[in-house]
Coordinates of C-alpha atoms in Angstrom, one line a residue:
M1 CA -14.6 -7.5 -20.2
A2 CA -13.0 -7.7 -16.4
F3 CA -16.1 -9.5 -15.5
L4 CA -15.9 -12.2 -17.9
R5 CA -12.0 -12.8 -17.4
S6 CA -12.8 -13.1 -13.6
V7 CA -15.4 -15.5 -14.2
I8 CA -13.2 -17.3 -16.5
H9 CA -10.1 -17.2 -14.3
L10 CA -12.7 -18.6 -11.6
L11 CA -13.8 -21.6 -13.5
W12 CA -10.1 -22.2 -14.2
M13 CA -9.0 -22.4 -10.7
G14 CA -12.4 -24.6 -10.1
I15 CA -11.8 -27.0 -12.9
T16 CA -7.9 -27.4 -12.4
V17 CA -7.9 -27.8 -8.5
V18 CA -9.9 -31.1 -8.9
P19 CA -7.2 -33.4 -10.7
Y20 CA -4.3 -32.1 -8.5
A21 CA -6.4 -32.7 -5.2
L22 CA -7.5 -36.1 -6.3
T23 CA -3.9 -36.4 -6.9
I24 CA -2.8 -35.5 -3.4
M25 CA -5.6 -37.5 -1.7
L26 CA -4.6 -40.6 -4.0
G27 CA -0.8 -40.0 -2.9
T28 CA -1.8 -39.9 0.7
L29 CA -3.5 -43.4 0.4
L30 CA -0.5 -44.8 -1.3
G31 CA 1.6 -43.9 1.5
V32 CA 3.2 -40.4 -0.2
R33 CA 4.0 -37.9 2.6
G34 CA 5.7 -34.5 3.0
K35 CA 7.5 -32.7 -0.1
P36 CA 6.3 -34.9 -3.0
L37 CA 2.7 -33.7 -2.1
Y38 CA 3.8 -30.3 -1.4
R39 CA 5.2 -30.1 -5.0
I40 CA 1.9 -31.3 -6.5
A41 CA 0.2 -28.4 -4.5
R42 CA 2.9 -25.9 -5.6
A43 CA 2.2 -26.7 -9.1
W44 CA -1.7 -26.0 -9.0
L45 CA -0.7 -22.7 -7.3
S46 CA 1.9 -21.9 -9.8
L47 CA -1.0 -22.6 -12.4
C48 CA -3.3 -20.6 -10.7
I49 CA -0.8 -17.6 -10.9
S50 CA 0.1 -18.3 -14.6
G51 CA -4.0 -18.0 -15.3
A52 CA -4.0 -14.9 -13.5
R53 CA -1.1 -13.6 -15.6
V54 CA -2.9 -14.7 -19.1
I55 CA -6.5 -14.6 -18.2
L56 CA -6.7 -11.7 -15.8
G57 CA -3.7 -9.6 -16.8
I58 CA -2.2 -9.6 -13.3
R59 CA 1.6 -10.0 -13.0
A60 CA 3.9 -9.9 -10.0
N61 CA 6.9 -7.7 -9.8
V62 CA 9.2 -9.3 -6.8
I63 CA 12.2 -7.5 -5.1
G64 CA 14.1 -8.5 -2.5
M65 CA 14.7 -12.3 -3.1
E66 CA 18.3 -12.1 -2.2
N67 CA 17.1 -11.3 1.0
L68 CA 15.7 -14.5 1.9
P69 CA 18.0 -16.8 4.5
Q70 CA 20.6 -19.0 2.6
G71 CA 21.7 -22.3 3.4
E72 CA 20.0 -25.8 3.8
N73 CA 19.2 -25.5 7.3
A74 CA 18.5 -21.7 7.4
G75 CA 15.0 -21.2 8.8
A76 CA 12.5 -18.4 8.5
V77 CA 9.1 -17.1 9.6
L78 CA 7.5 -15.2 7.1
L79 CA 5.2 -12.5 8.0
V80 CA 3.2 -11.1 5.1
K81 CA 1.0 -8.2 4.5
H82 CA -2.2 -9.6 3.5
Q83 CA -4.8 -7.7 1.0
S84 CA -6.1 -10.8 -1.1
T85 CA -6.0 -14.4 -2.1
Y86 CA -3.3 -13.7 -4.6
E87 CA -0.6 -13.9 -2.3
T88 CA -1.8 -17.1 -0.4
F89 CA -1.2 -18.4 -4.2
L90 CA 1.9 -16.6 -5.1
M91 CA 4.2 -17.2 -1.8
P92 CA 4.5 -21.0 -2.5
A93 CA 4.9 -20.4 -6.2
I94 CA 7.9 -18.1 -5.9
M95 CA 9.5 -19.1 -2.6
P96 CA 12.9 -21.4 -3.1
R97 CA 11.6 -23.7 0.1
P98 CA 8.4 -25.4 0.9
L99 CA 6.0 -23.4 3.2
A100 CA 3.6 -24.4 5.8
Y101 CA 0.9 -21.9 6.2
V102 CA -1.0 -21.4 9.6
F103 CA -5.0 -21.1 8.9
K104 CA -7.9 -21.9 10.5
K105 CA -9.4 -25.7 10.6
E106 CA -12.8 -24.2 8.9
L107 CA -10.5 -24.2 5.5
L108 CA -10.3 -28.2 5.7
R109 CA -14.2 -28.2 5.0
V110 CA -13.6 -26.6 1.4
P111 CA -14.3 -29.3 -1.1
F112 CA -11.2 -30.5 -2.9
F113 CA -9.1 -27.5 -2.0
G114 CA -9.6 -27.9 1.8
W115 CA -9.4 -31.7 1.6
A116 CA -5.8 -31.6 -0.2
I117 CA -4.5 -29.1 2.1
G118 CA -5.3 -31.1 5.1
R119 CA -3.2 -33.8 3.7
L120 CA -0.1 -31.3 3.4
D121 CA 2.5 -30.4 6.0
M122 CA 0.5 -27.3 7.3
I123 CA -0.8 -25.9 10.8
H124 CA -4.3 -25.8 11.1
I125 CA -5.7 -24.3 14.4
D126 CA -9.0 -23.7 16.3
R127 CA -9.2 -20.1 16.8
D128 CA -11.8 -20.8 19.7
Q129 CA -9.0 -22.2 21.7
R130 CA -6.0 -19.8 21.3
T131 CA -3.6 -21.4 24.1
Q132 CA -3.9 -24.7 22.8
A133 CA -3.8 -23.3 19.3
F134 CA -0.5 -21.6 20.0
H135 CA 1.0 -24.6 21.6
K136 CA 0.3 -26.4 18.6
V137 CA 1.7 -23.7 16.3
V138 CA 5.0 -23.8 18.2
Q139 CA 5.4 -27.5 18.3
Q140 CA 4.5 -28.2 14.8
G141 CA 6.5 -25.0 13.8
K142 CA 9.6 -26.5 15.6
D143 CA 9.1 -30.0 13.7
L144 CA 8.4 -28.2 10.3
L145 CA 11.4 -25.8 10.7
A146 CA 13.8 -28.7 11.4
Q147 CA 12.7 -30.4 8.2
G148 CA 13.6 -27.3 6.3
I149 CA 10.3 -26.0 5.8
W150 CA 9.5 -22.4 6.3
I151 CA 6.3 -21.0 8.1
I152 CA 4.4 -18.4 6.8
M153 CA 1.7 -16.3 8.4
F154 CA -0.5 -13.1 8.1
P155 CA 0.1 -11.2 11.1
E156 CA -3.0 -9.1 10.8
G157 CA -4.9 -12.3 10.7
T158 CA -7.5 -11.6 7.7
R159 CA -7.4 -9.6 4.5
I160 CA -7.1 -5.9 4.9
E161 CA -8.5 -3.0 2.7
R162 CA -6.1 -1.4 0.4
G163 CA -4.4 1.7 2.2
Q164 CA -5.2 0.3 5.6
K165 CA -3.6 -1.2 8.5
G166 CA -5.0 -4.1 10.7
N167 CA -3.8 -5.1 14.1
Y168 CA -0.7 -7.0 14.0
K169 CA -0.9 -9.9 16.2
T170 CA 2.4 -11.4 17.8
G171 CA 1.9 -15.1 17.0
G172 CA 4.5 -15.1 14.5
T173 CA 7.1 -13.2 16.5
R174 CA 6.3 -15.5 19.5
L175 CA 7.0 -18.8 17.3
A176 CA 10.2 -17.2 15.7
I177 CA 11.4 -16.3 19.3
D178 CA 10.6 -19.9 20.6
T179 CA 12.2 -21.5 17.6
G180 CA 15.1 -19.3 17.3
A181 CA 14.3 -18.5 13.6
P182 CA 14.4 -15.1 12.1
V183 CA 11.3 -13.1 10.9
V184 CA 11.1 -11.9 7.0
P185 CA 8.6 -9.0 6.7
I186 CA 6.9 -8.9 3.2
A187 CA 4.7 -6.1 1.7
V188 CA 2.3 -7.0 -1.0
T189 CA 0.1 -4.6 -2.9
S190 CA -2.4 -7.2 -4.2
A191 CA -5.5 -5.0 -3.6
K192 CA -4.6 -2.9 -6.4
V193 CA -5.9 -5.4 -9.0
W194 CA -7.7 -8.1 -6.5
P195 CA -9.5 -6.5 -3.9
R196 CA -10.3 -7.9 -0.6
K197 CA -13.8 -10.0 -1.3
A198 CA -14.2 -8.7 -4.7
F199 CA -15.0 -10.8 -7.6
I200 CA -14.0 -8.6 -10.2
K201 CA -10.4 -8.4 -10.8
R202 CA -8.3 -5.8 -12.7
P203 CA -5.2 -6.0 -14.9
G204 CA -2.0 -4.6 -13.2
V205 CA 1.0 -5.4 -11.3
V206 CA 1.3 -6.7 -7.9
D207 CA 4.5 -5.4 -6.1
V208 CA 6.0 -7.6 -3.7
S209 CA 8.8 -6.4 -1.6
I210 CA 10.8 -9.1 0.5
G211 CA 12.7 -7.4 3.5
K212 CA 15.8 -8.3 5.3
P213 CA 15.7 -11.1 7.8
I214 CA 15.2 -10.0 11.4
S215 CA 16.9 -11.8 14.2
S216 CA 14.4 -13.0 16.8
A217 CA 17.2 -13.7 19.4
G218 CA 16.8 -11.9 22.6
R219 CA 14.0 -10.0 21.4
K220 CA 10.4 -9.6 22.9
P221 CA 7.2 -10.6 20.9
D222 CA 5.6 -7.4 21.1
E223 CA 8.8 -5.2 20.2
L224 CA 9.8 -7.4 17.4
M225 CA 6.4 -7.2 15.8
R226 CA 6.6 -3.4 16.1
E227 CA 9.8 -3.3 13.8
V228 CA 8.1 -5.7 11.7
E229 CA 4.8 -3.8 11.3
A230 CA 7.0 -0.4 10.9
W231 CA 8.7 -2.0 8.0
I232 CA 5.7 -3.4 6.2
E233 CA 3.5 -0.4 6.6
A234 CA 6.7 2.2 5.6
E235 CA 7.2 -0.3 2.3
M236 CA 3.6 -0.2 1.7
R237 CA 3.2 3.2 1.6
R238 CA 6.3 3.5 -0.8
L239 CA 5.1 0.8 -3.1
D240 CA 1.4 2.0 -3.2
P241 CA 1.4 5.7 -2.1
D242 CA -1.9 6.4 -4.1
A243 CA -3.7 4.2 -1.4
Y244 CA -2.4 6.1 1.5
P245 CA -3.4 10.1 2.6
A246 CA -0.4 12.4 2.1
V247 CA 1.1 13.5 5.3
V248 CA 1.2 17.5 5.9
I249 CA 2.9 19.5 8.3
P250 CA 1.3 22.8 9.1
P251 CA 3.8 25.9 9.5
H252 CA 3.0 25.8 13.4
G253 CA 1.3 22.6 14.4
K254 CA 1.2 19.0 14.5
A255 CA 1.5 16.6 11.3
G256 CA -1.7 15.6 10.1
E257 CA -3.5 13.8 6.9
K258 CA -5.0 15.4 3.9

C-alpha cells in the first residue's frame, strides 16, 4: 500500500506541476515579475503538501511560528535542517513571507520545475565557483531582503540521513552578518516518514520546530553557526529521540553512547 501511495503521489506532483510551471513561464512572457509569480509557485507547493497529507498520510506539526520576526521590514535568514524533499515544499507553504532559496544551478535543467524556479526571485549558484557564488548570494540576498523576501538555506548543504549530522557550513551566517538580518534555526524530522533518496514514503507526522531569531550583529560566521548547529541538533534529539543513540555516563569514566 505504501508503494502504491508513493506512486500516486509522484504522479500527482508530476501532473500538477505542468500547468503551474506553464503559467509562471507565460507570466514572465507577459512581463509579470516578483510576488505574483511566487504566489503561483506557492500554490503548487501547498497542493503537493496537501497531496502528501491525503495520499501519503503525512502531516506536519509546526511549533514556534510566534518566533518568526514580525513587522513589514523585518528580514530573516532561515537555516533549516535538511532530511528530505518534504521541507523544501513545506516551508513556502507555511511561512508568512515570500522565501528565496539558494540552490545549485543544475536544478534549472529539471523539466517544468526547474524552468519555473528559474523565473522566480531565487538565488541559483555555481558550486564550482565558490567565491563568485557567495558574492552573488550576498548581493542578491541584500536586494531580496530589502523587498521583504526572506532567504532560506540548508546549512548542511544536502539531505542528511535520519539521526545523522552533516557539516554545517557558514554561508548562511555569513549572509546574515553581511546583510544585518537575524538567523532563524529550524529543526525538521521529515526523514521519519520521507527518508532521504527513498521512493517509498510512510504515513506519520513531521515535526517542525522554529527557534527564536538570533541576532547577527557583532557575530563571527563560524561562532554564530555553532550556536545555530547546537540549537538545531539539540532540538532534533528532543523531537526524534528514537533516531539518536542514548548518552550513558559510566560511574567512573567519560560519557559515551549505547
